[in-house]
Amino acid sequence: MVKIYLDPGHGGNDPGAVGNGLQEKNVTLAIATRVRDILVNEYSNATVKMSRTGDQTVELIERTNDANAWGADYFLSIHINSGGGTGYEDYIHSGLSDNSHTANLRSTIHAEVVKLINMRNRGKKKANFHVLRESVMPAMLTENGFIDTKADADKMKQNSWLDNVARGHVNGLAKALGLNKDGGGGGSQKYVEVLVDSLWTYNSADWNDRAVTVGKGEVFTVKRDRFPVDGGHMYQLKSGLYITASPTYVRAYTK
Ligand SMILES: [Zn+2]
């Protein structure tokens, strides 16, 4: 598995940059959450940890310590710029050469983000940022537009733009790190088998929206691969119902 550490910039007491009715901490979380969901749903060999999943205050040193302790293969920090410019740019640590492994990975991801972000390309840059310096694995930091420039901020207010930016980051990560698509046209189908005597299914992706119970040995066809739901994971079944993805309760297999 490829371990990807996603770091939505700022959070909690630290809003980051603000402008045009937006706070950086919310935009970075919206992008990072989308990146996580696409990676978990669509790739079979990616595992993701986030520095925060809500509006929490997390110090920079906590972020890099967490990624280092987890043994991440890649550290991706997501930010929004300010200062009156426009467009996209990204950073690796200032001590790295242009032909370093980290620089090569960044070039691959940069190319995919700029394809989809629909903003001026300000280029590939270097800086002595904490998260780039103190992370022991290859790391990059993206600055996805300027929050205090109306044209950029207007894009940040659109879900379609957030989706595209996330998709650009994912496409870059997939190329750079060799991620594999789940059953992408390979003709393989995923199934889940129930391992316990009685297990709830759900009408929607909501642990409170119980439907019917199913029993040990029953097998269902997976429509949507495992995705995060409020502290856990679910599959959506071909029937439209949802079921836990916890390996304590179900066994997933492909054939
Ligand atoms: Zn920032």
Coordinates of C-alpha atoms and ligand atoms in Angstrom, one line a residue:
M1 CA 0.0 0.0 0.0
V2 CA 1.1 3.5 -0.7
K3 CA 0.7 5.7 2.4
I4 CA -0.4 9.2 1.5
Y5 CA -0.6 11.9 4.2
L6 CA -2.9 14.7 3.4
D7 CA -2.5 18.0 5.2
P8 CA -5.3 20.5 4.8
G9 CA -3.7 23.8 5.8
H10 CA -4.7 25.7 9.0
G11 CA -7.9 24.9 11.0
G12 CA -9.5 25.7 14.3
N13 CA -8.1 28.9 15.8
D14 CA -6.1 29.5 12.7
P15 CA -8.3 30.4 9.7
G16 CA -5.3 31.0 7.4
A17 CA -5.9 33.5 4.7
V18 CA -9.3 35.2 4.5
G19 CA -11.1 37.1 1.8
N20 CA -14.3 37.4 -0.2
G21 CA -16.2 35.7 2.5
L22 CA -14.0 32.7 2.6
Q23 CA -11.5 31.2 5.1
E24 CA -8.6 29.3 3.8
K25 CA -9.0 26.5 6.5
N26 CA -12.4 25.6 5.0
V27 CA -11.3 25.6 1.4
T28 CA -8.3 23.4 2.1
L29 CA -10.4 20.9 4.1
A30 CA -13.0 20.8 1.2
I31 CA -10.2 20.0 -1.3
A32 CA -8.3 17.5 1.0
T33 CA -11.5 15.6 1.9
R34 CA -12.3 15.2 -1.8
V35 CA -8.8 14.0 -2.5
R36 CA -9.1 11.4 0.3
D37 CA -12.5 10.2 -0.9
I38 CA -11.4 9.7 -4.5
L39 CA -8.2 7.9 -3.4
V40 CA -10.1 5.6 -1.0
N41 CA -13.0 4.9 -3.4
E42 CA -11.1 4.5 -6.7
Y43 CA -7.6 3.2 -5.9
S44 CA -6.8 -0.2 -4.5
N45 CA -3.3 0.4 -3.2
A46 CA -3.7 3.9 -1.6
T47 CA -4.1 4.4 2.1
V48 CA -4.7 7.9 3.4
K49 CA -4.2 9.7 6.7
M50 CA -5.2 13.3 7.3
S51 CA -3.7 15.9 9.7
R52 CA -7.3 16.9 10.5
T53 CA -10.7 15.8 9.3
G54 CA -12.7 18.7 10.8
D55 CA -12.1 22.3 12.0
Q56 CA -9.4 21.5 14.5
T57 CA -6.4 23.5 15.6
V58 CA -3.3 21.3 14.7
E59 CA 0.2 22.7 15.1
L60 CA 2.7 22.4 12.3
I61 CA 5.0 20.2 14.4
E62 CA 2.0 17.9 15.2
R63 CA 1.4 17.4 11.5
T64 CA 4.9 16.5 10.5
N65 CA 5.4 14.3 13.7
D66 CA 2.1 12.5 12.8
A67 CA 3.2 11.9 9.2
N68 CA 6.7 10.8 10.2
A69 CA 5.4 8.4 12.9
W70 CA 2.8 6.9 10.5
G71 CA 5.6 6.3 8.0
A72 CA 3.9 8.1 5.1
D73 CA 5.3 7.6 1.7
Y74 CA 4.2 11.1 0.6
F75 CA 3.2 14.3 2.3
L76 CA 0.8 16.6 0.5
S77 CA -0.1 19.9 2.1
I78 CA -3.0 21.8 0.6
H79 CA -3.2 25.6 0.9
I80 CA -4.8 28.7 -0.5
N81 CA -2.7 31.8 -1.3
S82 CA -3.3 35.5 -0.6
G83 CA -1.6 38.7 -1.3
G84 CA -3.4 40.0 -4.4
G85 CA -2.1 37.6 -7.1
T86 CA -4.0 35.0 -9.1
G87 CA -3.4 31.4 -10.0
Y88 CA -1.8 28.2 -8.9
E89 CA 1.7 27.4 -7.6
D90 CA 3.3 24.7 -5.6
Y91 CA 6.4 24.2 -3.4
I92 CA 9.1 21.7 -2.5
H93 CA 11.7 22.4 0.1
S94 CA 14.3 25.0 -0.8
G95 CA 17.2 22.6 -0.1
L96 CA 16.2 20.2 -2.9
S97 CA 17.8 20.1 -6.4
D98 CA 15.7 20.2 -9.5
N99 CA 16.5 16.6 -10.3
S100 CA 15.8 15.2 -6.9
H101 CA 13.2 12.5 -6.5
T102 CA 10.9 14.9 -4.7
A103 CA 11.3 17.4 -7.5
N104 CA 10.4 14.7 -10.1
L105 CA 7.3 13.7 -8.1
R106 CA 6.3 17.3 -7.8
S107 CA 6.6 17.9 -11.5
T108 CA 4.3 15.0 -12.2
I109 CA 1.7 16.2 -9.8
H110 CA 2.0 19.8 -10.9
A111 CA 1.3 18.9 -14.5
E112 CA -1.9 17.1 -13.5
V113 CA -3.2 19.9 -11.2
V114 CA -2.7 22.6 -13.8
K115 CA -4.7 20.6 -16.3
L116 CA -7.8 20.8 -14.2
I117 CA -7.6 23.8 -11.9
N118 CA -8.6 26.3 -14.5
M119 CA -6.2 29.0 -13.2
R120 CA -3.1 30.7 -14.3
N121 CA 0.0 28.6 -13.8
R122 CA 2.5 30.5 -11.5
G123 CA 5.0 27.7 -11.7
K124 CA 7.0 25.3 -9.5
K125 CA 8.7 27.0 -6.6
K126 CA 10.8 26.2 -3.5
A127 CA 10.5 27.5 0.1
N128 CA 11.7 26.6 3.6
F129 CA 8.2 25.8 4.9
H130 CA 8.0 23.8 8.1
V131 CA 5.9 20.9 6.6
L132 CA 8.4 20.6 3.7
R133 CA 11.5 20.7 5.9
E134 CA 10.4 18.5 8.9
S135 CA 8.6 15.8 7.0
V136 CA 11.1 12.9 6.4
M137 CA 9.3 11.7 3.2
P138 CA 9.0 13.5 -0.1
A139 CA 6.6 16.4 0.4
M140 CA 4.9 19.2 -1.6
L141 CA 2.7 22.1 -0.8
T142 CA 0.1 23.4 -3.2
E143 CA -1.3 27.0 -3.2
N144 CA -4.7 26.7 -5.0
G145 CA -5.5 30.3 -6.0
F146 CA -5.7 33.6 -4.1
I147 CA -8.5 33.9 -1.6
D148 CA -8.4 37.7 -1.7
T149 CA -8.7 37.9 -5.5
K150 CA -12.4 37.8 -6.5
A151 CA -12.0 35.8 -9.7
D152 CA -10.1 33.1 -7.8
A153 CA -12.4 33.2 -4.8
D154 CA -15.5 32.8 -7.0
K155 CA -14.1 29.5 -8.3
M156 CA -13.4 28.3 -4.7
K157 CA -17.2 28.8 -4.0
Q158 CA -18.1 26.2 -6.7
N159 CA -18.2 22.5 -5.8
S160 CA -17.3 21.7 -9.4
W161 CA -14.0 23.6 -9.0
L162 CA -13.3 21.9 -5.7
D163 CA -14.0 18.5 -7.4
N164 CA -11.7 19.3 -10.3
V165 CA -8.9 20.5 -8.1
A166 CA -9.1 17.4 -6.0
R167 CA -9.2 15.2 -9.2
G168 CA -6.1 17.0 -10.5
H169 CA -4.2 16.3 -7.2
V170 CA -5.4 12.6 -7.3
N171 CA -4.4 12.2 -11.0
G172 CA -1.0 13.5 -10.1
L173 CA -0.5 11.4 -7.0
A174 CA -1.7 8.3 -9.0
K175 CA 0.9 8.9 -11.7
A176 CA 3.7 9.9 -9.4
L177 CA 3.2 7.1 -6.9
G178 CA 2.0 4.3 -9.1
L179 CA -1.5 4.0 -7.7
N180 CA -3.8 1.3 -9.2
K181 CA -7.4 1.9 -10.1
D182 CA -10.0 -0.4 -8.4
G183 CA -11.4 -2.8 -11.0
G184 CA -11.1 0.0 -13.6
G185 CA -12.6 -1.8 -16.6
G186 CA -10.7 -5.0 -15.8
G187 CA -14.0 -6.8 -15.7
S188 CA -13.6 -7.8 -12.1
Q189 CA -16.5 -7.5 -9.7
K190 CA -16.2 -7.0 -6.0
Y191 CA -18.5 -8.9 -3.5
V192 CA -19.0 -8.8 0.2
E193 CA -19.8 -11.8 2.3
V194 CA -21.4 -11.4 5.7
L195 CA -19.3 -13.0 8.5
V196 CA -21.7 -12.6 11.5
D197 CA -25.1 -14.0 12.3
S198 CA -27.0 -10.7 12.0
L199 CA -25.8 -7.5 10.4
W200 CA -27.7 -4.2 9.6
T201 CA -27.9 -2.8 6.2
Y202 CA -28.7 0.9 5.7
N203 CA -31.0 2.8 3.3
S204 CA -28.4 5.6 2.8
A205 CA -24.8 6.4 3.8
D206 CA -25.9 7.1 7.3
W207 CA -25.4 4.7 10.3
N208 CA -28.7 5.8 11.7
D209 CA -30.7 5.0 8.6
R210 CA -31.1 1.2 9.2
A211 CA -32.9 -0.9 6.6
V212 CA -32.9 -4.7 7.1
T213 CA -30.6 -7.3 8.7
V214 CA -28.7 -9.8 6.7
G215 CA -27.2 -13.1 7.9
K216 CA -23.9 -15.0 7.9
G217 CA -22.8 -16.4 4.5
E218 CA -25.0 -14.0 2.5
V219 CA -23.1 -12.5 -0.4
F220 CA -23.8 -9.2 -2.1
T221 CA -22.5 -7.5 -5.2
V222 CA -20.7 -4.2 -4.5
K223 CA -21.8 -1.2 -6.5
R224 CA -19.6 1.4 -4.8
D225 CA -16.3 0.4 -3.2
R226 CA -15.6 1.2 0.4
F227 CA -15.9 4.9 1.3
P228 CA -15.7 6.8 4.5
V229 CA -18.9 7.4 6.5
D230 CA -18.8 9.3 9.8
G231 CA -16.0 7.4 11.6
G232 CA -16.2 4.2 9.6
H233 CA -16.5 2.9 6.1
M234 CA -19.4 1.5 4.0
Y235 CA -20.0 -0.3 0.7
Q236 CA -23.0 0.5 -1.4
L237 CA -24.5 -2.8 -2.7
K238 CA -26.0 -3.4 -6.1
S239 CA -29.5 -3.4 -4.5
G240 CA -28.9 0.2 -3.5
L241 CA -28.6 -0.6 0.2
Y242 CA -25.4 0.2 2.2
I243 CA -23.4 -2.1 4.5
T244 CA -20.4 -1.7 6.8
A245 CA -17.0 -2.3 5.2
S246 CA -15.5 -3.3 8.6
P247 CA -13.5 -6.6 8.1
T248 CA -14.9 -7.6 11.5
Y249 CA -18.3 -8.1 10.0
V250 CA -17.8 -8.6 6.2
R251 CA -15.2 -10.1 3.9
A252 CA -14.7 -8.5 0.5
Y253 CA -13.4 -10.3 -2.4
T254 CA -13.0 -9.8 -6.2
K255 CA -13.7 -12.3 -9.0
Ligands
ZN1 ZN -2.0 28.5 4.1

